Amino acid sequence: MSALDTPPADAADPVTPVAPADPVDPAAPVDPAGGPARRRLRLRTSVEEEGRATSPLELFFDLVFAVGMAELVAVLLHRPDWVGAARFAALFVPVWWTWVCYTFYADRFDNDDRLYRLVMIVAMTAALGLAVMVPGAFADGAGAVRFALGYLLVRLILIGLYLRAHHHAPEARPLTRRYLQGFAAGAVCWGLAALLPPPLCYGLWALGLGLEMATPLVSATAIGRVPFNRSHIPERFGLFTIIVLGEVVALNAAGIATSHLRPAALATVFGSLLVGAAQWWLCFDFVDDTPLRQWRLTGQVYVYGHLVVHAGIAATGVGGLLATEAANSAGAGSAWRPVLCLGIAAFLFGIGAIHLVNVRPPGDLRAWSRIGLGGLLALLALAGPPLPPIGLEAVLLVCLAAQITVEDKVPDVHTILARSGGTHG
């Protein structure tokens, strides 16, 4: 995730301790209007900021991605087939990755001075531009160029922030150097993509994203030397989950508006809302922060696994609205079935993988029940009986309720880790 990093590494990944950062001076000057004075950028370590909460600027920044989610689900909603799903995935990844990268940067280097605030506001503007370019990204060559240039601008701002961190925080240079190299290589690919027509440009999109997303994976040692805040990062991912669930609620509201208050359509809307509620329940009660105790494997799967979780939730919301439209019109088709079922399946695969690598021996009833149920729903999407929307939603709700019951009965992760020695991977 861009500033992917890790708290204290495990024994297999020796960590060079980071010198404690200079304490914050409570008497640091502020401007007469009460705004932040210019503060020297420094590395914010986990040790000195236990219990750190999301800042108002981070919450403000997140609002841009609510717009991004709305544009992304529209891509799948307007073309609910395999081509539409591929486009949805191809566009979801760079938007999600943008949020991740800025989140990890802020976790380490947010010094909240005037310059940082102004740069982040500029980054918000660039991210908002990227969001509104989503619908036309695959429409024609001009749309692809605009999307590539929009994403390139977002990356160049992030690279500028890392250059500042590299200059002012020498203790973080093992990490910032690797990130600058990887992110710059990705930016070059996106810049070149803007010069090529489709479909050639799409290959460079994939290469650029691959280089960027691989950078934290191959930088485990450097990440181990520059810890992230283990209480702050899970909170940030939880807030992004809420953003995606908020889009699901908005889609349900659209379903009510298009239902003409017909009982079958309203019942389908209610079922879709309950499916989203079950996803919320599973995420916030049973996906915890224990994988972040180390970066290798467990932390990596936690972060990247949330890509599948968030995309699955968004697709589930689209499937719910399509199901409502199908309940409202006999000729609406059956595209809603695979979108709805595969969205939930992807969600379950994501949270299942996060837990699978987090316990030793690999997996337990919680992990394998998530993955098994995801596989069952994938089969239901592709070869299930032709149930009406409300009937299929009833089946899905029974399955998700059963999964929540299983999760309630299985020992919590802390107990499992204590029994197995506390680490894995």
Tab-separated table of C-alpha atoms in Angstrom:
chain	number	residue	atom	x	y	z
A	1	MET	CA	0.000	0.000	0.000
A	2	SER	CA	2.134	2.713	-0.611
A	3	ALA	CA	3.736	3.291	2.532
A	4	LEU	CA	3.378	-0.258	3.504
A	5	ASP	CA	5.369	-0.956	6.435
A	6	THR	CA	5.299	-2.920	9.507
A	7	PRO	CA	5.380	-2.788	13.182
A	8	PRO	CA	8.018	-4.843	14.960
A	9	ALA	CA	9.061	-7.692	12.661
A	10	ASP	CA	9.245	-11.317	13.678
A	11	ALA	CA	12.280	-13.300	14.644
A	12	ALA	CA	12.800	-14.461	11.094
A	13	ASP	CA	13.022	-10.864	9.972
A	14	PRO	CA	15.503	-9.071	12.236
A	15	VAL	CA	14.741	-5.416	12.619
A	16	THR	CA	17.150	-2.587	13.055
A	17	PRO	CA	15.667	-0.395	15.788
A	18	VAL	CA	14.656	3.102	14.834
A	19	ALA	CA	16.041	5.908	16.901
A	20	PRO	CA	13.233	7.637	18.785
A	21	ALA	CA	11.979	10.701	17.001
A	22	ASP	CA	12.262	14.098	18.556
A	23	PRO	CA	9.416	14.661	20.989
A	24	VAL	CA	6.750	17.118	19.975
A	25	ASP	CA	7.353	20.460	21.579
A	26	PRO	CA	4.108	21.513	23.290
A	27	ALA	CA	5.287	25.088	23.036
A	28	ALA	CA	5.843	24.904	19.289
A	29	PRO	CA	4.715	28.141	17.678
A	30	VAL	CA	1.372	28.475	15.976
A	31	ASP	CA	0.222	31.265	13.762
A	32	PRO	CA	-1.964	34.032	15.225
A	33	ALA	CA	-5.092	32.521	13.672
A	34	GLY	CA	-4.517	29.255	15.514
A	35	GLY	CA	-3.340	27.286	12.483
A	36	PRO	CA	-0.355	24.946	12.486
A	37	ALA	CA	3.128	26.439	12.429
A	38	ARG	CA	5.707	24.966	10.094
A	39	ARG	CA	7.007	21.810	11.796
A	40	ARG	CA	10.014	19.782	10.770
A	41	LEU	CA	8.878	16.569	9.125
A	42	ARG	CA	9.797	13.533	11.178
A	43	LEU	CA	9.033	9.843	11.362
A	44	ARG	CA	6.034	9.140	13.583
A	45	THR	CA	6.846	5.886	15.384
A	46	SER	CA	4.351	3.410	16.795
A	47	VAL	CA	5.992	3.447	20.206
A	48	GLU	CA	5.342	7.102	20.850
A	49	GLU	CA	1.792	7.197	19.477
A	50	GLU	CA	-0.088	4.168	20.773
A	51	GLY	CA	-3.809	4.614	20.304
A	52	ARG	CA	-3.400	7.224	17.567
A	53	ALA	CA	-6.711	8.166	15.992
A	54	THR	CA	-7.594	9.213	12.462
A	55	SER	CA	-7.037	12.931	11.948
A	56	PRO	CA	-9.636	15.383	10.602
A	57	LEU	CA	-7.512	15.821	7.459
A	58	GLU	CA	-7.540	12.063	6.846
A	59	LEU	CA	-11.327	12.004	7.207
A	60	PHE	CA	-11.601	14.932	4.789
A	61	PHE	CA	-9.319	13.127	2.339
A	62	ASP	CA	-11.517	10.016	2.511
A	63	LEU	CA	-14.534	11.927	1.199
A	64	VAL	CA	-12.973	12.007	-2.260
A	65	PHE	CA	-13.034	8.224	-2.362
A	66	ALA	CA	-16.746	8.141	-1.625
A	67	VAL	CA	-17.076	9.816	-5.037
A	68	GLY	CA	-14.634	7.297	-6.499
A	69	MET	CA	-16.695	4.373	-5.202
A	70	ALA	CA	-19.861	5.836	-6.735
A	71	GLU	CA	-18.170	6.115	-10.140
A	72	LEU	CA	-16.724	2.602	-9.903
A	73	VAL	CA	-19.984	0.855	-9.074
A	74	ALA	CA	-21.592	2.699	-11.991
A	75	VAL	CA	-19.155	0.962	-14.338
A	76	LEU	CA	-20.382	-2.471	-13.240
A	77	LEU	CA	-23.993	-1.364	-12.944
A	78	HIS	CA	-24.128	-0.187	-16.547
A	79	ARG	CA	-22.454	-3.320	-17.898
A	80	PRO	CA	-23.056	-6.289	-15.556
A	81	ASP	CA	-21.244	-8.876	-17.651
A	82	TRP	CA	-17.733	-10.319	-17.737
A	83	VAL	CA	-16.365	-7.368	-19.742
A	84	GLY	CA	-17.925	-4.946	-17.280
A	85	ALA	CA	-16.528	-6.934	-14.354
A	86	ALA	CA	-13.034	-6.840	-15.870
A	87	ARG	CA	-13.277	-3.082	-16.367
A	88	PHE	CA	-14.604	-2.608	-12.851
A	89	ALA	CA	-11.649	-4.556	-11.423
A	90	ALA	CA	-9.117	-2.773	-13.642
A	91	LEU	CA	-10.335	0.624	-12.444
A	92	PHE	CA	-10.997	-0.345	-8.824
A	93	VAL	CA	-7.363	-1.317	-8.234
A	94	PRO	CA	-5.715	2.068	-9.036
A	95	VAL	CA	-8.363	4.036	-7.130
A	96	TRP	CA	-8.057	1.772	-4.079
A	97	TRP	CA	-4.259	1.719	-4.320
A	98	THR	CA	-4.182	5.523	-4.348
A	99	TRP	CA	-6.025	5.609	-1.035
A	100	VAL	CA	-3.750	2.952	0.449
A	101	CYS	CA	-0.560	4.749	-0.580
A	102	TYR	CA	-1.563	8.099	0.879
A	103	THR	CA	-2.852	6.384	4.033
A	104	PHE	CA	0.466	4.702	4.756
A	105	TYR	CA	2.403	7.869	3.965
A	106	ALA	CA	0.268	9.838	6.428
A	107	ASP	CA	0.667	7.116	9.036
A	108	ARG	CA	4.424	7.669	9.070
A	109	PHE	CA	5.015	11.253	8.013
A	110	ASP	CA	1.899	13.358	8.665
A	111	ASN	CA	3.361	16.398	10.453
A	112	ASP	CA	0.211	18.505	9.915
A	113	ASP	CA	2.015	21.713	8.961
A	114	ARG	CA	0.692	24.210	6.428
A	115	LEU	CA	2.701	22.736	3.559
A	116	TYR	CA	1.504	19.193	4.220
A	117	ARG	CA	-2.115	20.342	4.456
A	118	LEU	CA	-1.885	22.273	1.197
A	119	VAL	CA	-0.230	19.366	-0.621
A	120	MET	CA	-2.898	16.965	0.630
A	121	ILE	CA	-5.654	19.304	-0.548
A	122	VAL	CA	-3.993	19.367	-3.977
A	123	ALA	CA	-3.806	15.557	-3.842
A	124	MET	CA	-7.517	15.433	-3.000
A	125	THR	CA	-8.260	17.554	-6.049
A	126	ALA	CA	-6.178	15.237	-8.226
A	127	ALA	CA	-7.869	12.138	-6.754
A	128	LEU	CA	-11.282	13.711	-7.351
A	129	GLY	CA	-10.295	14.316	-10.975
A	130	LEU	CA	-9.221	10.692	-11.242
A	131	ALA	CA	-12.585	9.581	-9.864
A	132	VAL	CA	-14.615	11.527	-12.413
A	133	MET	CA	-12.434	10.123	-15.219
A	134	VAL	CA	-13.415	6.545	-14.303
A	135	PRO	CA	-16.564	6.337	-16.495
A	136	GLY	CA	-14.705	7.239	-19.688
A	137	ALA	CA	-11.518	5.264	-19.071
A	138	PHE	CA	-12.573	2.478	-21.442
A	139	ALA	CA	-14.878	4.534	-23.651
A	140	ASP	CA	-12.296	5.635	-26.206
A	141	GLY	CA	-8.654	6.582	-26.639
A	142	ALA	CA	-9.166	10.087	-25.262
A	143	GLY	CA	-10.797	8.690	-22.112
A	144	ALA	CA	-7.896	6.298	-21.564
A	145	VAL	CA	-5.402	9.171	-21.928
A	146	ARG	CA	-7.294	11.300	-19.416
A	147	PHE	CA	-7.419	8.468	-16.884
A	148	ALA	CA	-3.703	7.697	-17.288
A	149	LEU	CA	-2.753	11.362	-16.876
A	150	GLY	CA	-5.060	11.700	-13.869
A	151	TYR	CA	-3.475	8.734	-12.160
A	152	LEU	CA	0.010	9.957	-13.092
A	153	LEU	CA	-0.680	13.294	-11.393
A	154	VAL	CA	-1.822	11.541	-8.209
A	155	ARG	CA	1.394	9.479	-8.204
A	156	LEU	CA	3.675	12.457	-8.856
A	157	ILE	CA	2.236	14.276	-5.836
A	158	LEU	CA	2.879	11.200	-3.690
A	159	ILE	CA	6.439	10.941	-5.024
A	160	GLY	CA	6.955	14.589	-4.072
A	161	LEU	CA	5.808	13.827	-0.534
A	162	TYR	CA	8.238	10.923	-0.299
A	163	LEU	CA	11.069	13.118	-1.571
A	164	ARG	CA	10.326	15.492	1.292
A	165	ALA	CA	10.291	12.611	3.778
A	166	HIS	CA	13.534	11.252	2.326
A	167	HIS	CA	15.200	14.622	2.899
A	168	HIS	CA	13.909	15.340	6.408
A	169	ALA	CA	13.749	11.839	7.975
A	170	PRO	CA	17.123	10.118	7.405
A	171	GLU	CA	16.160	7.214	9.680
A	172	ALA	CA	13.407	6.332	7.193
A	173	ARG	CA	15.606	6.396	4.079
A	174	PRO	CA	15.936	2.599	3.744
A	175	LEU	CA	12.184	2.643	3.113
A	176	THR	CA	11.714	5.940	1.274
A	177	ARG	CA	14.498	5.069	-1.162
A	178	ARG	CA	12.815	1.794	-2.125
A	179	TYR	CA	9.426	3.447	-2.464
A	180	LEU	CA	10.764	6.295	-4.566
A	181	GLN	CA	12.386	3.815	-6.935
A	182	GLY	CA	9.321	1.586	-7.264
A	183	PHE	CA	6.785	4.389	-7.509
A	184	ALA	CA	8.884	6.335	-10.008
A	185	ALA	CA	9.126	3.241	-12.229
A	186	GLY	CA	5.360	2.872	-12.082
A	187	ALA	CA	4.865	6.549	-12.907
A	188	VAL	CA	7.050	6.180	-16.002
A	189	CYS	CA	4.783	3.367	-17.213
A	190	TRP	CA	1.669	5.477	-16.721
A	191	GLY	CA	3.293	8.414	-18.499
A	192	LEU	CA	4.150	6.221	-21.476
A	193	ALA	CA	0.646	4.760	-21.447
A	194	ALA	CA	-0.751	8.226	-22.072
A	195	LEU	CA	1.148	8.248	-25.379
A	196	LEU	CA	-0.234	4.942	-26.662
A	197	PRO	CA	-3.699	4.050	-27.964
A	198	PRO	CA	-5.875	1.268	-26.557
A	199	PRO	CA	-5.343	-1.591	-26.079
A	200	LEU	CA	-1.554	-1.067	-25.902
A	201	CYS	CA	-1.912	1.469	-23.113
A	202	TYR	CA	-3.738	-1.060	-20.917
A	203	GLY	CA	-0.662	-3.275	-20.783
A	204	LEU	CA	1.364	-0.358	-19.434
A	205	TRP	CA	-1.358	0.357	-16.880
A	206	ALA	CA	-0.988	-3.201	-15.608
A	207	LEU	CA	2.816	-3.024	-15.626
A	208	GLY	CA	2.850	0.292	-13.765
A	209	LEU	CA	0.430	-0.932	-11.114
A	210	GLY	CA	2.351	-4.191	-10.799
A	211	LEU	CA	5.614	-2.355	-10.129
A	212	GLU	CA	3.991	-0.091	-7.561
A	213	MET	CA	2.145	-2.827	-5.726
A	214	ALA	CA	5.162	-5.134	-5.725
A	215	THR	CA	7.378	-2.494	-4.120
A	216	PRO	CA	6.146	-3.020	-0.518
A	217	LEU	CA	6.204	-6.781	-1.016
A	218	VAL	CA	9.918	-6.815	-1.888
A	219	SER	CA	10.785	-4.214	0.756
A	220	ALA	CA	10.020	-6.271	3.857
A	221	THR	CA	13.389	-5.660	5.504
A	222	ALA	CA	13.205	-1.909	4.935
A	223	ILE	CA	9.607	-1.881	6.176
A	224	GLY	CA	10.689	-3.743	9.322
A	225	ARG	CA	13.021	-0.845	10.163
A	226	VAL	CA	10.332	1.812	9.807
A	227	PRO	CA	7.249	0.719	11.765
A	228	PHE	CA	3.691	1.740	11.042
A	229	ASN	CA	1.148	2.375	13.753
A	230	ARG	CA	-0.660	-0.872	14.470
A	231	SER	CA	-3.701	0.812	15.987
A	232	HIS	CA	-3.988	3.513	13.315
A	233	ILE	CA	-3.800	1.373	10.148
A	234	PRO	CA	-6.665	-1.024	11.071
A	235	GLU	CA	-8.834	1.976	11.922
A	236	ARG	CA	-8.086	3.502	8.524
A	237	PHE	CA	-8.982	0.276	6.712
A	238	GLY	CA	-12.167	0.056	8.755
A	239	LEU	CA	-13.103	3.568	7.673
A	240	PHE	CA	-12.569	2.682	4.016
A	241	THR	CA	-14.791	-0.358	4.547
A	242	ILE	CA	-17.460	2.017	5.842
A	243	ILE	CA	-17.050	4.164	2.710
A	244	VAL	CA	-17.718	1.128	0.517
A	245	LEU	CA	-20.640	0.006	2.664
A	246	GLY	CA	-21.989	3.549	2.410
A	247	GLU	CA	-22.119	3.120	-1.348
A	248	VAL	CA	-24.036	-0.131	-0.823
A	249	VAL	CA	-26.578	1.803	1.262
A	250	ALA	CA	-26.818	4.433	-1.501
A	251	LEU	CA	-27.503	1.676	-4.036
A	252	ASN	CA	-30.255	0.329	-1.809
A	253	ALA	CA	-31.749	3.806	-1.655
A	254	ALA	CA	-31.699	3.872	-5.458
A	255	GLY	CA	-33.483	0.513	-5.380
A	256	ILE	CA	-36.284	1.986	-3.269
A	257	ALA	CA	-36.592	4.903	-5.695
A	258	THR	CA	-36.962	2.548	-8.668
A	259	SER	CA	-39.177	-0.023	-6.937
A	260	HIS	CA	-42.462	1.854	-7.480
A	261	LEU	CA	-43.191	0.555	-3.966
A	262	ARG	CA	-44.010	-2.894	-5.304
A	263	PRO	CA	-43.832	-5.450	-2.461
A	264	ALA	CA	-41.489	-7.875	-4.251
A	265	ALA	CA	-39.045	-5.090	-5.154
A	266	LEU	CA	-39.131	-3.597	-1.643
A	267	ALA	CA	-38.530	-7.030	-0.123
A	268	THR	CA	-35.521	-7.435	-2.423
A	269	VAL	CA	-34.157	-4.052	-1.328
A	270	PHE	CA	-34.524	-5.085	2.301
A	271	GLY	CA	-32.752	-8.369	1.586
A	272	SER	CA	-29.884	-6.514	-0.107
A	273	LEU	CA	-29.535	-4.247	2.912
A	274	LEU	CA	-29.404	-7.265	5.225
A	275	VAL	CA	-26.660	-8.811	3.072
A	276	GLY	CA	-24.631	-5.613	3.479
A	277	ALA	CA	-25.309	-5.693	7.208
A	278	ALA	CA	-23.981	-9.267	7.387
A	279	GLN	CA	-20.794	-8.189	5.594
A	280	TRP	CA	-20.401	-5.334	8.068
A	281	TRP	CA	-20.922	-7.781	10.951
A	282	LEU	CA	-18.295	-10.210	9.693
A	283	CYS	CA	-15.763	-7.449	8.974
A	284	PHE	CA	-15.982	-5.536	12.210
A	285	ASP	CA	-16.507	-8.417	14.630
A	286	PHE	CA	-14.206	-11.068	13.186
A	287	VAL	CA	-11.428	-9.387	11.144
A	288	ASP	CA	-8.969	-7.926	13.640
A	289	ASP	CA	-5.506	-6.342	13.552
A	290	THR	CA	-3.453	-9.353	14.675
A	291	PRO	CA	-2.047	-9.996	11.158
A	292	LEU	CA	-0.240	-6.656	11.411
A	293	ARG	CA	2.016	-7.907	14.176
A	294	GLN	CA	4.511	-8.531	11.372
A	295	TRP	CA	4.723	-7.506	7.721
A	296	ARG	CA	5.921	-10.703	6.090
A	297	LEU	CA	2.986	-12.783	4.882
A	298	THR	CA	0.331	-11.960	7.497
A	299	GLY	CA	0.574	-8.172	7.191
A	300	GLN	CA	0.907	-8.397	3.426
A	301	VAL	CA	-2.202	-10.559	3.103
A	302	TYR	CA	-4.107	-8.274	5.507
A	303	VAL	CA	-3.456	-5.202	3.362
A	304	TYR	CA	-3.751	-6.711	-0.106
A	305	GLY	CA	-6.582	-8.983	0.965
A	306	HIS	CA	-8.658	-5.901	1.706
A	307	LEU	CA	-8.558	-5.098	-2.002
A	308	VAL	CA	-10.651	-8.225	-2.621
A	309	VAL	CA	-12.829	-7.516	0.425
A	310	HIS	CA	-13.648	-3.968	-0.642
A	311	ALA	CA	-14.218	-4.846	-4.306
A	312	GLY	CA	-16.468	-7.715	-3.221
A	313	ILE	CA	-18.595	-5.460	-1.017
A	314	ALA	CA	-18.979	-2.933	-3.844
A	315	ALA	CA	-19.966	-5.646	-6.337
A	316	THR	CA	-22.468	-7.042	-3.827
A	317	GLY	CA	-24.182	-3.653	-3.674
A	318	VAL	CA	-24.423	-3.534	-7.465
A	319	GLY	CA	-25.867	-7.048	-7.501
A	320	GLY	CA	-28.460	-6.009	-4.944
A	321	LEU	CA	-29.672	-3.093	-7.078
A	322	LEU	CA	-29.765	-5.288	-10.197
A	323	ALA	CA	-31.783	-7.853	-8.239
A	324	THR	CA	-34.261	-5.147	-7.260
A	325	GLU	CA	-34.635	-4.117	-10.891
A	326	ALA	CA	-35.169	-7.778	-11.826
A	327	ALA	CA	-37.840	-8.135	-9.144
A	328	ASN	CA	-39.523	-5.047	-10.552
A	329	SER	CA	-39.507	-6.173	-14.190
A	330	ALA	CA	-39.918	-9.637	-15.631
A	331	GLY	CA	-37.686	-8.797	-18.600
A	332	ALA	CA	-34.736	-7.464	-16.616
A	333	GLY	CA	-32.563	-10.537	-17.279
A	334	SER	CA	-30.434	-12.621	-14.911
A	335	ALA	CA	-27.154	-10.656	-14.841
A	336	TRP	CA	-27.866	-9.782	-11.215
A	337	ARG	CA	-27.274	-13.377	-10.048
A	338	PRO	CA	-23.524	-13.720	-10.799
A	339	VAL	CA	-22.805	-10.129	-9.728
A	340	LEU	CA	-24.505	-10.614	-6.370
A	341	CYS	CA	-23.190	-14.100	-5.626
A	342	LEU	CA	-19.644	-13.515	-6.873
A	343	GLY	CA	-19.450	-10.239	-4.963
A	344	ILE	CA	-20.216	-12.026	-1.700
A	345	ALA	CA	-17.874	-14.879	-2.687
A	346	ALA	CA	-14.997	-12.438	-3.285
A	347	PHE	CA	-15.679	-10.821	0.092
A	348	LEU	CA	-15.548	-14.211	1.824
A	349	PHE	CA	-12.384	-15.244	-0.031
A	350	GLY	CA	-10.733	-11.996	1.096
A	351	ILE	CA	-11.524	-12.289	4.789
A	352	GLY	CA	-10.839	-16.027	4.605
A	353	ALA	CA	-7.340	-15.506	3.203
A	354	ILE	CA	-6.562	-12.897	5.867
A	355	HIS	CA	-7.373	-15.392	8.607
A	356	LEU	CA	-5.936	-18.427	6.825
A	357	VAL	CA	-2.340	-17.159	6.960
A	358	ASN	CA	-2.765	-15.666	10.429
A	359	VAL	CA	-2.994	-18.884	12.448
A	360	ARG	CA	-0.805	-21.967	12.764
A	361	PRO	CA	-1.211	-24.610	11.475
A	362	PRO	CA	-2.524	-22.786	8.425
A	363	GLY	CA	-6.209	-22.233	8.725
A	364	ASP	CA	-8.909	-23.320	11.162
A	365	LEU	CA	-12.682	-23.670	11.065
A	366	ARG	CA	-13.136	-19.912	10.737
A	367	ALA	CA	-10.796	-19.596	7.745
A	368	TRP	CA	-11.934	-22.700	5.897
A	369	SER	CA	-15.640	-22.008	6.470
A	370	ARG	CA	-15.216	-18.559	4.911
A	371	ILE	CA	-13.382	-19.944	1.905
A	372	GLY	CA	-15.698	-22.936	1.589
A	373	LEU	CA	-18.808	-20.758	1.693
A	374	GLY	CA	-17.245	-18.433	-0.872
A	375	GLY	CA	-16.673	-21.394	-3.183
A	376	LEU	CA	-20.248	-22.583	-2.701
A	377	LEU	CA	-21.624	-19.145	-3.601
A	378	ALA	CA	-19.370	-18.988	-6.674
A	379	LEU	CA	-20.883	-22.286	-7.846
A	380	LEU	CA	-24.348	-20.948	-7.084
A	381	ALA	CA	-23.602	-17.922	-9.265
A	382	LEU	CA	-22.570	-20.008	-12.234
A	383	ALA	CA	-24.742	-23.105	-11.998
A	384	GLY	CA	-27.397	-22.532	-9.390
A	385	PRO	CA	-31.161	-23.077	-9.780
A	386	PRO	CA	-33.150	-20.197	-11.341
A	387	LEU	CA	-34.437	-18.691	-8.105
A	388	PRO	CA	-36.240	-15.344	-8.077
A	389	PRO	CA	-34.290	-12.425	-6.541
A	390	ILE	CA	-35.959	-12.570	-3.134
A	391	GLY	CA	-35.539	-16.360	-3.046
A	392	LEU	CA	-31.827	-16.184	-3.800
A	393	GLU	CA	-31.335	-13.415	-1.258
A	394	ALA	CA	-33.044	-15.591	1.353
A	395	VAL	CA	-30.541	-18.385	0.594
A	396	LEU	CA	-27.626	-15.941	0.822
A	397	LEU	CA	-28.845	-14.560	4.140
A	398	VAL	CA	-29.173	-18.057	5.613
A	399	CYS	CA	-25.598	-18.808	4.517
A	400	LEU	CA	-24.208	-15.562	5.956
A	401	ALA	CA	-26.155	-16.010	9.206
A	402	ALA	CA	-24.706	-19.515	9.503
A	403	GLN	CA	-21.208	-18.107	8.943
A	404	ILE	CA	-21.700	-15.498	11.670
A	405	THR	CA	-22.870	-18.269	14.014
A	406	VAL	CA	-19.759	-20.322	13.248
A	407	GLU	CA	-17.540	-17.306	13.862
A	408	ASP	CA	-19.215	-16.722	17.227
A	409	LYS	CA	-18.497	-20.304	18.315
A	410	VAL	CA	-14.848	-20.483	17.247
A	411	PRO	CA	-12.209	-19.203	19.719
A	412	ASP	CA	-11.069	-15.651	19.005
A	413	VAL	CA	-7.825	-15.040	17.150
A	414	HIS	CA	-5.898	-13.957	20.244
A	415	THR	CA	-6.702	-17.294	21.910
A	416	ILE	CA	-5.692	-19.246	18.804
A	417	LEU	CA	-2.383	-17.368	18.522
A	418	ALA	CA	-1.629	-17.859	22.208
A	419	ARG	CA	-2.126	-21.618	21.834
A	420	SER	CA	0.104	-21.786	18.741
A	421	GLY	CA	2.942	-19.659	20.052
A	422	GLY	CA	1.791	-16.256	18.836
A	423	THR	CA	3.414	-15.989	15.423
A	424	HIS	CA	3.156	-17.455	11.996
A	425	GLY	CA	5.003	-16.846	8.757
